[in-house]
Short mmCIF file of C-alpha atoms in Angstrom, two decimals:
data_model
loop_
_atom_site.label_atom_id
_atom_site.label_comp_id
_atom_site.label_asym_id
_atom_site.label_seq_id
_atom_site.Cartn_x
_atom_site.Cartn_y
_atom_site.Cartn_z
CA UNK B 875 0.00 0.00 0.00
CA UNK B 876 3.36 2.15 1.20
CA UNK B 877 5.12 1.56 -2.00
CA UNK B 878 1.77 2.42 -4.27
CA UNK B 879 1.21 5.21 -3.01
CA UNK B 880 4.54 6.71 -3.31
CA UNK B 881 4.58 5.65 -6.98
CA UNK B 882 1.04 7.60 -7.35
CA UNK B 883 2.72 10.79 -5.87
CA UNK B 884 5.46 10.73 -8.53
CA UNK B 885 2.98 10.79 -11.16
CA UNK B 886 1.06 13.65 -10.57
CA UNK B 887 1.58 17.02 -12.37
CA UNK B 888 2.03 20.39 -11.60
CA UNK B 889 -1.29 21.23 -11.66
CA UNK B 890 -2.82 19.02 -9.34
CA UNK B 891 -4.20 16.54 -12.56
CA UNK B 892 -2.73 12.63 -13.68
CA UNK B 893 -2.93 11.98 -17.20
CA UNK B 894 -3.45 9.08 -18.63
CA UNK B 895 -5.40 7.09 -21.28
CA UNK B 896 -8.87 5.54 -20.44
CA UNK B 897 -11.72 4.90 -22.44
CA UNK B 898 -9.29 5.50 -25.33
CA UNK B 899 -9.14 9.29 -24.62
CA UNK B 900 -5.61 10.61 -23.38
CA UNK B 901 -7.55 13.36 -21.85
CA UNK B 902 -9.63 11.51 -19.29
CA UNK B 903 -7.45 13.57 -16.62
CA UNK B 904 -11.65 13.92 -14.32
CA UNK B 905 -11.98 10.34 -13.73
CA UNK B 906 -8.43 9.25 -13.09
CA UNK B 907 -7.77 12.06 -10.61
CA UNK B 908 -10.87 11.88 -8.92
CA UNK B 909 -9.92 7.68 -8.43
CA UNK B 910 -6.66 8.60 -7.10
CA UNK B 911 -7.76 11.26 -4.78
CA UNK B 912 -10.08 8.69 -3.19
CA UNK B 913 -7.20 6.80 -2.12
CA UNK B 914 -5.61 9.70 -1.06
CA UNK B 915 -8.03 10.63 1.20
CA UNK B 916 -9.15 7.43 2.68
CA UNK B 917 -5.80 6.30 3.56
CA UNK B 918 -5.43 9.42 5.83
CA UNK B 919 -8.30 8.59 7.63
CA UNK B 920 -6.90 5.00 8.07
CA UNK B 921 -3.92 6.86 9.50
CA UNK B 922 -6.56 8.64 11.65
CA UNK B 923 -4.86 12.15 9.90
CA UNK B 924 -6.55 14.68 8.64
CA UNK B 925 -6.21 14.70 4.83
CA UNK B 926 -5.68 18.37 4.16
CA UNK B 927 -2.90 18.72 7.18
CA UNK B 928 -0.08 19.38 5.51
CA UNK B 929 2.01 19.08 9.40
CA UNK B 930 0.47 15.24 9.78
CA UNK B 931 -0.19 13.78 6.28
CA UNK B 932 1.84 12.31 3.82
CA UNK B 933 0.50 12.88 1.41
CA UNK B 934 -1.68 16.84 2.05
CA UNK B 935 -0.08 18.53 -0.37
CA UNK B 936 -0.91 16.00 -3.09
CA UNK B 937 -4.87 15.39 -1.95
CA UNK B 938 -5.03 19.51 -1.50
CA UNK B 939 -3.81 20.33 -5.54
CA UNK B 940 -5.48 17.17 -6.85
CA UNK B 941 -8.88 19.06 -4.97
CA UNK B 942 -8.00 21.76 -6.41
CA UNK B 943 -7.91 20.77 -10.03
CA UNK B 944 -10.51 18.53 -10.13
CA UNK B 945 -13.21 20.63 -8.30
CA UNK B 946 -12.17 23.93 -10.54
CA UNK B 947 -12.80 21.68 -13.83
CA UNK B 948 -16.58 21.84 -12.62
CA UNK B 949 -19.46 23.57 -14.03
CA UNK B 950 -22.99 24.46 -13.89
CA UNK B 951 -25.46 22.10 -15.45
CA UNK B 952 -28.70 20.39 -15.22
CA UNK B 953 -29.44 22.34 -11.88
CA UNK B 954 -25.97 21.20 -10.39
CA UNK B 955 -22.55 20.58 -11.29
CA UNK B 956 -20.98 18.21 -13.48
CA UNK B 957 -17.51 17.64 -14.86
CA UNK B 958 -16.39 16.55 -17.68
CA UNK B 959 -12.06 16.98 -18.38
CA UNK B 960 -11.80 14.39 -20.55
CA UNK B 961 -15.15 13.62 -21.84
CA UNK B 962 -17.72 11.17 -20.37
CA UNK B 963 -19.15 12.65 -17.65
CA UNK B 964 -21.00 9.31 -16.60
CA UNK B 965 -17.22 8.00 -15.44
CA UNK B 966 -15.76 11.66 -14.42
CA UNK B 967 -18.69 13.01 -12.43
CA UNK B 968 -19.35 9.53 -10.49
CA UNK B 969 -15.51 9.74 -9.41
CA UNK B 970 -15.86 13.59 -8.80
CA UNK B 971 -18.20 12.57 -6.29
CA UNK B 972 -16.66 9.20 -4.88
CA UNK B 973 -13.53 11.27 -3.68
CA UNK B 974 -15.54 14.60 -2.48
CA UNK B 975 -17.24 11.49 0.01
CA UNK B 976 -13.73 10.38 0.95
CA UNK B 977 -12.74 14.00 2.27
CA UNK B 978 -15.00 14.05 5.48
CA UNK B 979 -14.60 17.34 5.20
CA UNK B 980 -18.37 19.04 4.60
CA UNK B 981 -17.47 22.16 5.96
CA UNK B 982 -14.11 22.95 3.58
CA UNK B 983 -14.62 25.64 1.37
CA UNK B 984 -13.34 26.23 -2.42
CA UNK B 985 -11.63 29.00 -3.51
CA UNK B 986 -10.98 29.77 -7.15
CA UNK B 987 -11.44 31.86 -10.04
CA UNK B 988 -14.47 30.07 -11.42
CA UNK B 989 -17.57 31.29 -10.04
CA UNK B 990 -19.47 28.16 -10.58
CA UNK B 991 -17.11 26.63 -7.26
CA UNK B 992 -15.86 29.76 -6.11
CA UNK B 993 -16.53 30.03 -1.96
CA UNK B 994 -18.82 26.70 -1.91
CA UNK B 995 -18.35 24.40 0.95
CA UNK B 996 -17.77 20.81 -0.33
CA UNK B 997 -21.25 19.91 1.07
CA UNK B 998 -22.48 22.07 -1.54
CA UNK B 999 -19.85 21.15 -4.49
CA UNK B 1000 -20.97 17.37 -3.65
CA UNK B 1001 -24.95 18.21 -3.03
CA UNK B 1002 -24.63 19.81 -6.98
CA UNK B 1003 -22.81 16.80 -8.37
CA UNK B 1004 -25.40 14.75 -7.07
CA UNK B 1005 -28.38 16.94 -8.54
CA UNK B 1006 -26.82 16.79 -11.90
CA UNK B 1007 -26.16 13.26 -12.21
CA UNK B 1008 -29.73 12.87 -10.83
CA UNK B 1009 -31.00 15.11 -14.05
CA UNK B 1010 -29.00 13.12 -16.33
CA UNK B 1011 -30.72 9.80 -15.63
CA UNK B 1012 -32.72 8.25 -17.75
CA UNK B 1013 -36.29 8.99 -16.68
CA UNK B 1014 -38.34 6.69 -19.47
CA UNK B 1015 -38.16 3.54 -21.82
CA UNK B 1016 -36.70 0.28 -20.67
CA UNK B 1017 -33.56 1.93 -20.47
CA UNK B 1018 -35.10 3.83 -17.43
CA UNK B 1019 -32.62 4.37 -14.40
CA UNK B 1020 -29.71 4.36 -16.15
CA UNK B 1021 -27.13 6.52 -17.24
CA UNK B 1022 -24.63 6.64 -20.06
CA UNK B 1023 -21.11 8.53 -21.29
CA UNK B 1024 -22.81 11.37 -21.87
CA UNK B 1025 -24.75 14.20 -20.16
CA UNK B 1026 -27.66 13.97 -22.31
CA UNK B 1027 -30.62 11.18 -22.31
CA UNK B 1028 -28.62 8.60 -24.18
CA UNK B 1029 -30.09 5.02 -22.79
CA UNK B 1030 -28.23 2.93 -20.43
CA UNK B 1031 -24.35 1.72 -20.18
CA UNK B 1032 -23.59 -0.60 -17.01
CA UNK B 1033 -19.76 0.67 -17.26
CA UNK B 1034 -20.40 4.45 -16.80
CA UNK B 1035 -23.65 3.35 -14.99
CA UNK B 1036 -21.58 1.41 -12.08
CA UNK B 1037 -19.44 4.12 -11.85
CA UNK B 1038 -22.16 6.99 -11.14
CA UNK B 1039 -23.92 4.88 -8.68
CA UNK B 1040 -20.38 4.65 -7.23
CA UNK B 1041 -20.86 8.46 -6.90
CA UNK B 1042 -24.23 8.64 -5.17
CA UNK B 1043 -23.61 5.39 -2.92
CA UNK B 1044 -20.81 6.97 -1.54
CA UNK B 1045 -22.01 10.48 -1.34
CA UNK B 1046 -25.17 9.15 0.95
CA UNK B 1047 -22.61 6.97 2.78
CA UNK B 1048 -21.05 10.23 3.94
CA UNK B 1049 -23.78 11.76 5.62
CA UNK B 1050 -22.96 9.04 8.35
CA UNK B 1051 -19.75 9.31 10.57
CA UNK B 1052 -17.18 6.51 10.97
CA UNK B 1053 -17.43 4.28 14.04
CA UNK B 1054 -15.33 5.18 16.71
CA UNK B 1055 -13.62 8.24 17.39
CA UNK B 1056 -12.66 10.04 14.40
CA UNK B 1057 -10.72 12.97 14.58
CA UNK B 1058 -12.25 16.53 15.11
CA UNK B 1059 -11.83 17.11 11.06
CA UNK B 1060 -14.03 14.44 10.36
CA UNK B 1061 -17.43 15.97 9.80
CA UNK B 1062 -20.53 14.45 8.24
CA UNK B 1063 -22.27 15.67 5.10
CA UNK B 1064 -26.12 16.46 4.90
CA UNK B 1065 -27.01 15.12 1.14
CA UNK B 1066 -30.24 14.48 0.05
CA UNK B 1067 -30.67 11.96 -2.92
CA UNK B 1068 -34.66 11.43 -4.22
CA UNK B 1069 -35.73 7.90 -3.70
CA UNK B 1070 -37.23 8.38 -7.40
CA UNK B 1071 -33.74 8.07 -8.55
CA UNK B 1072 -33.19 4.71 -6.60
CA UNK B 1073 -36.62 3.49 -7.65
CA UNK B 1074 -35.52 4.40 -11.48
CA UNK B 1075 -32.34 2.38 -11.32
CA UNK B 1076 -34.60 -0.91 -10.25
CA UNK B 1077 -35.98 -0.52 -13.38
CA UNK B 1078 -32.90 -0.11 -15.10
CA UNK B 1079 -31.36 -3.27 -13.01
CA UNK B 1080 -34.35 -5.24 -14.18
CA UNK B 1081 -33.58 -4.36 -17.67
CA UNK B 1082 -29.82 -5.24 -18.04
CA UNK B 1083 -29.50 -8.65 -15.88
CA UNK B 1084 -29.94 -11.50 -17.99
CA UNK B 1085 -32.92 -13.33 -16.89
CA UNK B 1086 -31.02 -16.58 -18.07
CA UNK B 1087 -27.56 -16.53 -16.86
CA UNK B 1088 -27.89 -13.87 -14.17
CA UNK B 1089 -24.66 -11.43 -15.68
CA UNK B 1090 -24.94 -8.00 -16.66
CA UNK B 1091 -25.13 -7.04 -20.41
CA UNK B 1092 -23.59 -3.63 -21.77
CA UNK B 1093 -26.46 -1.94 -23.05
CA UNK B 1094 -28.54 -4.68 -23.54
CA UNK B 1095 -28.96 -7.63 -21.22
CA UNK B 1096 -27.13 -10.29 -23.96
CA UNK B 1097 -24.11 -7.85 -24.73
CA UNK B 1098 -20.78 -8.09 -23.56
CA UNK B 1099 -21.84 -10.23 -20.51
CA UNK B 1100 -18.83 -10.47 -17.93
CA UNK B 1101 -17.78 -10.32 -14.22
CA UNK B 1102 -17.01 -6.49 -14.69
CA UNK B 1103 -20.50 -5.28 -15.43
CA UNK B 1104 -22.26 -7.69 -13.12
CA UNK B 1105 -19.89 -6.76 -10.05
CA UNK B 1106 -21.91 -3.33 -10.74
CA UNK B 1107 -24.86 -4.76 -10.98
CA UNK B 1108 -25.04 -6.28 -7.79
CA UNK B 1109 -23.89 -2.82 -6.32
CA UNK B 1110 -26.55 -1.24 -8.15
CA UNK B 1111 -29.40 -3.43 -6.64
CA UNK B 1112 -27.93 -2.80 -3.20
CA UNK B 1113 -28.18 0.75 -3.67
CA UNK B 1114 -31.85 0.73 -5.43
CA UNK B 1115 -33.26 -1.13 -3.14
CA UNK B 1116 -31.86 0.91 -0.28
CA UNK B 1117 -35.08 3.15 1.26
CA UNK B 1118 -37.19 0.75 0.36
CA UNK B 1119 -40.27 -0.39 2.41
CA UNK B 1120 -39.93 -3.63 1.43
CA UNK B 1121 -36.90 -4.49 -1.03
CA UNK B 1122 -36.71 -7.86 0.15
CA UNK B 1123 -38.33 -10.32 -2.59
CA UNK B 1124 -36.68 -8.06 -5.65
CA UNK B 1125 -33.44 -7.36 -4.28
CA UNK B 1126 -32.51 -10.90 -2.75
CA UNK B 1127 -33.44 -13.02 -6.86
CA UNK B 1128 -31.45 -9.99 -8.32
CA UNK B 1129 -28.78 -10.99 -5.82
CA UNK B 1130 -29.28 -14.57 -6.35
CA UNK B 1131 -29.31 -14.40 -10.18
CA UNK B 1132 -26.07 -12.56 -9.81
CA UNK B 1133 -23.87 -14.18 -7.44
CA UNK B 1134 -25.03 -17.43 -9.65
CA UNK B 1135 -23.41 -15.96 -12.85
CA UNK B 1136 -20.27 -14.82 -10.83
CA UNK B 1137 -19.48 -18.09 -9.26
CA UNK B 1138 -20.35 -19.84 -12.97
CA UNK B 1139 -17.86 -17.77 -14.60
CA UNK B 1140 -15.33 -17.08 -11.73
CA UNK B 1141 -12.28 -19.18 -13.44
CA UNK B 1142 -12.91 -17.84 -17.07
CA UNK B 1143 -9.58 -16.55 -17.96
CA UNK B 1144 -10.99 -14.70 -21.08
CA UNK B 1145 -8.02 -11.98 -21.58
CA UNK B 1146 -10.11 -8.55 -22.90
CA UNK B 1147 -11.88 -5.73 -20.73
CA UNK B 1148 -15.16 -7.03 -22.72
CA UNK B 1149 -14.94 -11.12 -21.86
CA UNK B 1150 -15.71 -12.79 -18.96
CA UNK B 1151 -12.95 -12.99 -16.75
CA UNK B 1152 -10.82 -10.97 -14.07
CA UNK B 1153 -7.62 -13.10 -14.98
CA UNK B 1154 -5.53 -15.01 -17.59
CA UNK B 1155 -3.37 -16.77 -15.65
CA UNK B 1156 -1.27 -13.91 -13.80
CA UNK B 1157 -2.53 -11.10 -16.08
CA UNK B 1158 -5.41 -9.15 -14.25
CA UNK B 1159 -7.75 -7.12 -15.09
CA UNK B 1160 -7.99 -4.50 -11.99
CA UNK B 1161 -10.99 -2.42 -13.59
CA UNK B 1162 -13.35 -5.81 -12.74
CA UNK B 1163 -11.48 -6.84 -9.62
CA UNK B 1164 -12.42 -3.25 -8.38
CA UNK B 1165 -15.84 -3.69 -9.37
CA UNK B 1166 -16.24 -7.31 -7.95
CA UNK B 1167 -14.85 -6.11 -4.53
CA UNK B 1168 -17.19 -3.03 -4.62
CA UNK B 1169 -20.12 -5.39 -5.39
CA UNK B 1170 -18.97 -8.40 -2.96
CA UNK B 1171 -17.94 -6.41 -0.08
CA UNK B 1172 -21.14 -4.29 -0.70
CA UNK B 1173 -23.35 -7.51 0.34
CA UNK B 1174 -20.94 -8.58 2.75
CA UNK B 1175 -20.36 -11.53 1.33
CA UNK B 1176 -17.03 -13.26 1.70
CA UNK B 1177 -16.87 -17.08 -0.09
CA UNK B 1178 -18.62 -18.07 -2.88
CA UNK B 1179 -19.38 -21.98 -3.79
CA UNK B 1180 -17.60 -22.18 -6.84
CA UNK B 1181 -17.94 -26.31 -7.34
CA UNK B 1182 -21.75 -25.18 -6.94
CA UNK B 1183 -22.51 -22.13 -8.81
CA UNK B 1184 -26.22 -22.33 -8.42
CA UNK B 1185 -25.91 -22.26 -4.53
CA UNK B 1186 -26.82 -18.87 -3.86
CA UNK B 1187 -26.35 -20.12 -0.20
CA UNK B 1188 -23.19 -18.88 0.85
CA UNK B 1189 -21.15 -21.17 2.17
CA UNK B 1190 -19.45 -21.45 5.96
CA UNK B 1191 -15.57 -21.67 6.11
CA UNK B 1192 -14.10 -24.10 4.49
CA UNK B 1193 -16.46 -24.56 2.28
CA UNK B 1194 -16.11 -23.05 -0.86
CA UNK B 1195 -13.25 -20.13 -1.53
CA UNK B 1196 -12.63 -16.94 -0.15
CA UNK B 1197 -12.70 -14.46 -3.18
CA UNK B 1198 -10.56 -12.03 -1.40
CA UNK B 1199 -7.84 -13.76 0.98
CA UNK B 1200 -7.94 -17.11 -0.36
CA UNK B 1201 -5.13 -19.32 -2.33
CA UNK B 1202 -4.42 -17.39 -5.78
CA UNK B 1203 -7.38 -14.98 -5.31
CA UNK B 1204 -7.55 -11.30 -5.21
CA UNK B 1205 -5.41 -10.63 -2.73
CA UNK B 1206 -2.61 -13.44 -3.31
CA UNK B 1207 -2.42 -12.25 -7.00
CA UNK B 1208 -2.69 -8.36 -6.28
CA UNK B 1209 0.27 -8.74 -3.89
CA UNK B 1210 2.41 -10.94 -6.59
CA UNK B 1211 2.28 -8.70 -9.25
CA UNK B 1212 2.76 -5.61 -8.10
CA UNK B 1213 6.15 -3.66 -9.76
CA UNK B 1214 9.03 -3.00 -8.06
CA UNK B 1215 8.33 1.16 -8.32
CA UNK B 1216 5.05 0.54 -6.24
CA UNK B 1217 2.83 0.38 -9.39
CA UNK B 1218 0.93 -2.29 -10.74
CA UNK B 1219 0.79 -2.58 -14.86
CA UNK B 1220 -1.37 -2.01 -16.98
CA UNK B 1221 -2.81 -5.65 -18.51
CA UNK B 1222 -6.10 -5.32 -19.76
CA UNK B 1223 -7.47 -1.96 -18.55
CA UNK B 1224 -8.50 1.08 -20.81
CA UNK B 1225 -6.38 3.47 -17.96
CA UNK B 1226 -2.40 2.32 -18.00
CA UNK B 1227 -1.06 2.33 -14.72
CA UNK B 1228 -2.10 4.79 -13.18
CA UNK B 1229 -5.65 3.41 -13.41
CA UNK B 1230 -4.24 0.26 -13.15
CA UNK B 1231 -2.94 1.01 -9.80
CA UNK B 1232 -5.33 3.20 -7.80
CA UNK B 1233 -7.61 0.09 -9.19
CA UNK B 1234 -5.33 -2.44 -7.32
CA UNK B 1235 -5.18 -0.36 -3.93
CA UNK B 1236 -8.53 0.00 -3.49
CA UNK B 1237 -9.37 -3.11 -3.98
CA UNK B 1238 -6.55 -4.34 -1.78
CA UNK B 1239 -8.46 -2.60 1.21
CA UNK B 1240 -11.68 -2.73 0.39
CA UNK B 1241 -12.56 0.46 0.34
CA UNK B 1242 -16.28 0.58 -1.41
CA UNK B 1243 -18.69 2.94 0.51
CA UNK B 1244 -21.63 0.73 2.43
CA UNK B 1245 -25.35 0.50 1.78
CA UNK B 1246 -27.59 3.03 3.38
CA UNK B 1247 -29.33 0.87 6.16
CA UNK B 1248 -33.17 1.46 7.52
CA UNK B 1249 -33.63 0.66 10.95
CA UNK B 1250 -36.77 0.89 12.75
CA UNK B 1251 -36.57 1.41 16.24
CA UNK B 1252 -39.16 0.86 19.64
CA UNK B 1253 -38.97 1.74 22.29
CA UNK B 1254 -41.21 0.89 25.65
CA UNK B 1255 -43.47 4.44 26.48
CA UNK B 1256 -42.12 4.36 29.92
CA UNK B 1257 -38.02 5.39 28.63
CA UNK B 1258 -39.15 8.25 26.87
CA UNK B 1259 -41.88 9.86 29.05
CA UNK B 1260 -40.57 11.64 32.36
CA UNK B 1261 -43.08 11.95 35.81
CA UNK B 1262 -44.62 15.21 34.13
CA UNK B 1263 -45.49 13.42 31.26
CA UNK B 1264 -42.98 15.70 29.08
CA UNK B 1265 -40.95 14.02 26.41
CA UNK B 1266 -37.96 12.78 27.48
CA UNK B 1267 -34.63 13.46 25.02
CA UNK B 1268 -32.53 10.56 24.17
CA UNK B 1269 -29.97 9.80 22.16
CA UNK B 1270 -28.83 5.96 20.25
CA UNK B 1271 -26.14 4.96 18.49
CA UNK B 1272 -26.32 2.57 15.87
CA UNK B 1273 -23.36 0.71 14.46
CA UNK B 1274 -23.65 -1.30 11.20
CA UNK B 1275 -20.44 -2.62 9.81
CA UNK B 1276 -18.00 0.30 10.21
CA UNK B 1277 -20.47 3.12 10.16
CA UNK B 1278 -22.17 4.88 12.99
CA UNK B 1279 -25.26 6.70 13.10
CA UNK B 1280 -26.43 8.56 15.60
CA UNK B 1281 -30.21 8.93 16.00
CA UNK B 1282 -31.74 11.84 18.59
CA UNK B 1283 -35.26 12.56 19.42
#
C-alpha cells in the first residue's frame, strides 16, 4: 500500500491533474484524478490524519492540488454541477463525487477563479454533483434508471452506470460518521438523494440482468456479458433497493441471479476488458477486480461456492473459496504482481497504470462505501416519558459494519 502510493505521488503534475489514457481518450485527466484522490483521502483517515494537514499527512499537499484541479474543472449544469475533463461525464462526475465522500470534510470551502465553485463548501460542491447526475438519468423507456457517457438522455451503459452509482452510494454513505472516534476534522455531510432516482435504477437493473444466466449485459442484457459489469450490478441493486419499504423479494433473486453468474464464470480466464474474466493466468484485469470487490464487499459476502454455482447459499468456512484472501485470489495475486516502483501494470485496462494502480489499492483494502441501512426502532413508552409526562430526550447509536449513526429525538 506504502510503496503504491509513493509511486502515485510521482505521477502527478504540476497542476494538481494525472494523465493518462482511459476509455481511449488521453484526456480523461476527471476520472483518473478523482480515483486517485479517493485513495488519497481514505488512507489518511486509516492513518486517523486529517487529509488536508499538511504538518500530519503524507501525502496533504498532493490530496489539497489534486482538490483543487478537479473541483475547478466543474461547471454548472442540469441544476448542479458536473464535470467533464476528458469527456464522459458518466465516469468523471461519479468519481468527482466518490472522492468529495472520501474527504470528510463538509465544511471545507473552495476557492478559485471560477464562479461556478468559487466560496462553496464541499457539502455544496458534492450536493450539486449529485443533482446533476440525478437530471442526467434516464427517466423513461426500458432503459429507465440508467445513465450513459454522456450528459444527455442517451439510454443505459452498465460501465459508466456502475461508476455513477459509485458516486451517489458513496455520497449518501457520507452523511454518516465513521465508528469510533474520528478525529475533530471528520465531519458528516447532509445530502439528500430522491428515492425516485433509486426506484428508477430498479428498473434499469431489471432491464440489463440477464434473466437466463444472471450477468450483466452492456447496453442490452445479452451484450458483452462479464464479471465487470455484473460486479456493478449487484452494487446497483444494493443501492436501489436501499429506502425501500420492502426491497426484500426483488433485491434478494437480483442478488441470487447474480452471485449465480459470478461463481459460474469465476475461473474464465478470457483476456479482454469485454470477456468474462478478471484473470488469464497472472494477467489481471484490476478495472473488474475493483468492481467485484465493490459489489462483494457491498453484500458482505465473503466465499462463494464455486464447485456449486447455483448455490446462492453462501457457504461457511471451508467450504467453498474466499474471493478475497484465499489461495491465488484477489489478494494473493494483487500482492504478486505488483512492480518494483510501487505500481501495478497495466494488462487489460482502458487506464495504464495509473488506473491500473489506484484500481489495485482499493481493492486491496476494500474500500467501497456501504449500503444506506433502515432501521426501525421501539422503544417501551415508559423510557421516553418523564413523571410530568414531558418528552424525554434521548440519544442511540447505531453501528452497522464500520459506520455509525447517531439517532436523537
Amino acid at each position: 500500500i506504502q510503496a503504491g502510493l509513493a509511486w502515485l505521488a510521482t505521477q502527478q503534475t504540476a497542476s494538481g491533474t494525472y494523465k493518462g489514457n482511459w476509455g481511449g481518450s488521453s484526456g480523461h485527466r476527471g476520472g483518473i484524478t478523482g480515483l486517485i484522490l479517493t485513495k488519497f483521502a481514505e488512507r489518511a483517515h486509516e492513518l486517523g490524519q486529517n487529509p488536508f494537514d499538511t504538518t500530519s499527512y503524507q501525502y496533504a499537499q498532493e490530496t489539497i492540488d489534486g482538490f483543487q484541479w478537479l473541483i475547478d474543472q466543474m461547471y454548472s449544469s442540469g441544476g448542479g454541477l458536473r464535470i467533464d475533463a476528458g469527456n464522459n461525464p458518466g465516469y468523471v462526475t461519479g468519481l468527482a463525487m466518490t472522492a468529495m465522500a472520501a474527504t470528510k470534510a463538509p465544511d471545507r470551502v473552495h476557492t478559485s477563479t471560477n464562479a461556478a465553485v468559487n466560496g462553496k463548501t464541499y457539502d455544496e460542491i458534492l450536493q450539486g454533483l449529485v443533482v446533476y447526475s440525478e437530471s442526467a438519468q434516464e427517466t423513461s423507456g426500458a432503459e429507465t434508471g440508467a445513465w450513459h457517457y454522456h450528459g444527455g438522455h442517451y439510454g443505459g451503459d452498465n460501465s459508466p452506470c456502475g461508476y455513477t452509482v459509485l458516486g451517489l452510494r458513496a455520497a449518501e454513505a457520507a452523511n454518516v460518521l465513521p465508528a469510533g472516534t474520528p478525529g475533530a476534522w471528520v465531519k458528516a455531510f447532509t445530502i439528500v438523494i430522491q428515492q425516485i432516482t433509486k426506484t428508477r435504477l430498479k428498473t434499469w437493473v431489471d432491464f440489463i440482468q440477464h434473466d437466463t444466466n444472471g450477468g450483466s449485459g452492456y447496453e442490452y442484457s445479452s451484450q458483452y456479458q462479464n464479471l465487470l459489469k455484473t460486479g456493478n450490478l449487484l452494487f446497483e441493486a444494493t443501492f436501489a433497493a436501499s429506502g425501500d419499504a420492502d426491497p426484500a423479494a426483488w433485491y434478494q433473486s437480483r442478488v441470487d441471479n447474480a452471485i449465480k453468474y459470478i461463481q459460474t464464470n469465476w475461473n474464465a480466464t478470457h483476456s479482454y476488458w469485454w470477456r468474462v474474466g478478471w484473470r488469464t493466468n497472472n494477467s489481471l484485469n484490476l478495472q473488474t477486480m475493483y468492481n467485484l470487490m465493490k459489489g462483494l464487499a457491498g453484500i458482505g459476502r465473503d466465499r462463494l461456492d464455486i464447485a456449486n454455482p447455483n448455490n446462492t447459499v453462501e457457504p461457511t468456512d471451508p467450504a467453498g473459496i474466499d474471493w478475497f484472501g484465499g489461495d491465488l485470489q484477489f489478494a494473493e495475486r494483487l500482492v504478486s504482481t505488483q512492480q518494483a516502483g510501487g505500481n501495478w501494470s497495466n494488462y487489460y485496462d482502458a487506464g495504464g497504470d495509473l488506473t491500473a494502480t489506484a484500481w489495485a489499492l482499493l481493492t486491496l483494502e476494500k474500500l467501497a462505501p456501504p449500503p444506506a441501512t433502515t432501521v426501525e426502532i421501539e422503544l417501551d413508552g415508559e423510557f421516553c416519558v418523564d413523571l410530568t409526562g414531558e418528552g424525554v430526550p434521548y440519544s442511540i447509536d447505531i453501528t452497522y459494519a464500520s459506520q455509525t449513526a447517531n439517532v436523537e429525538g
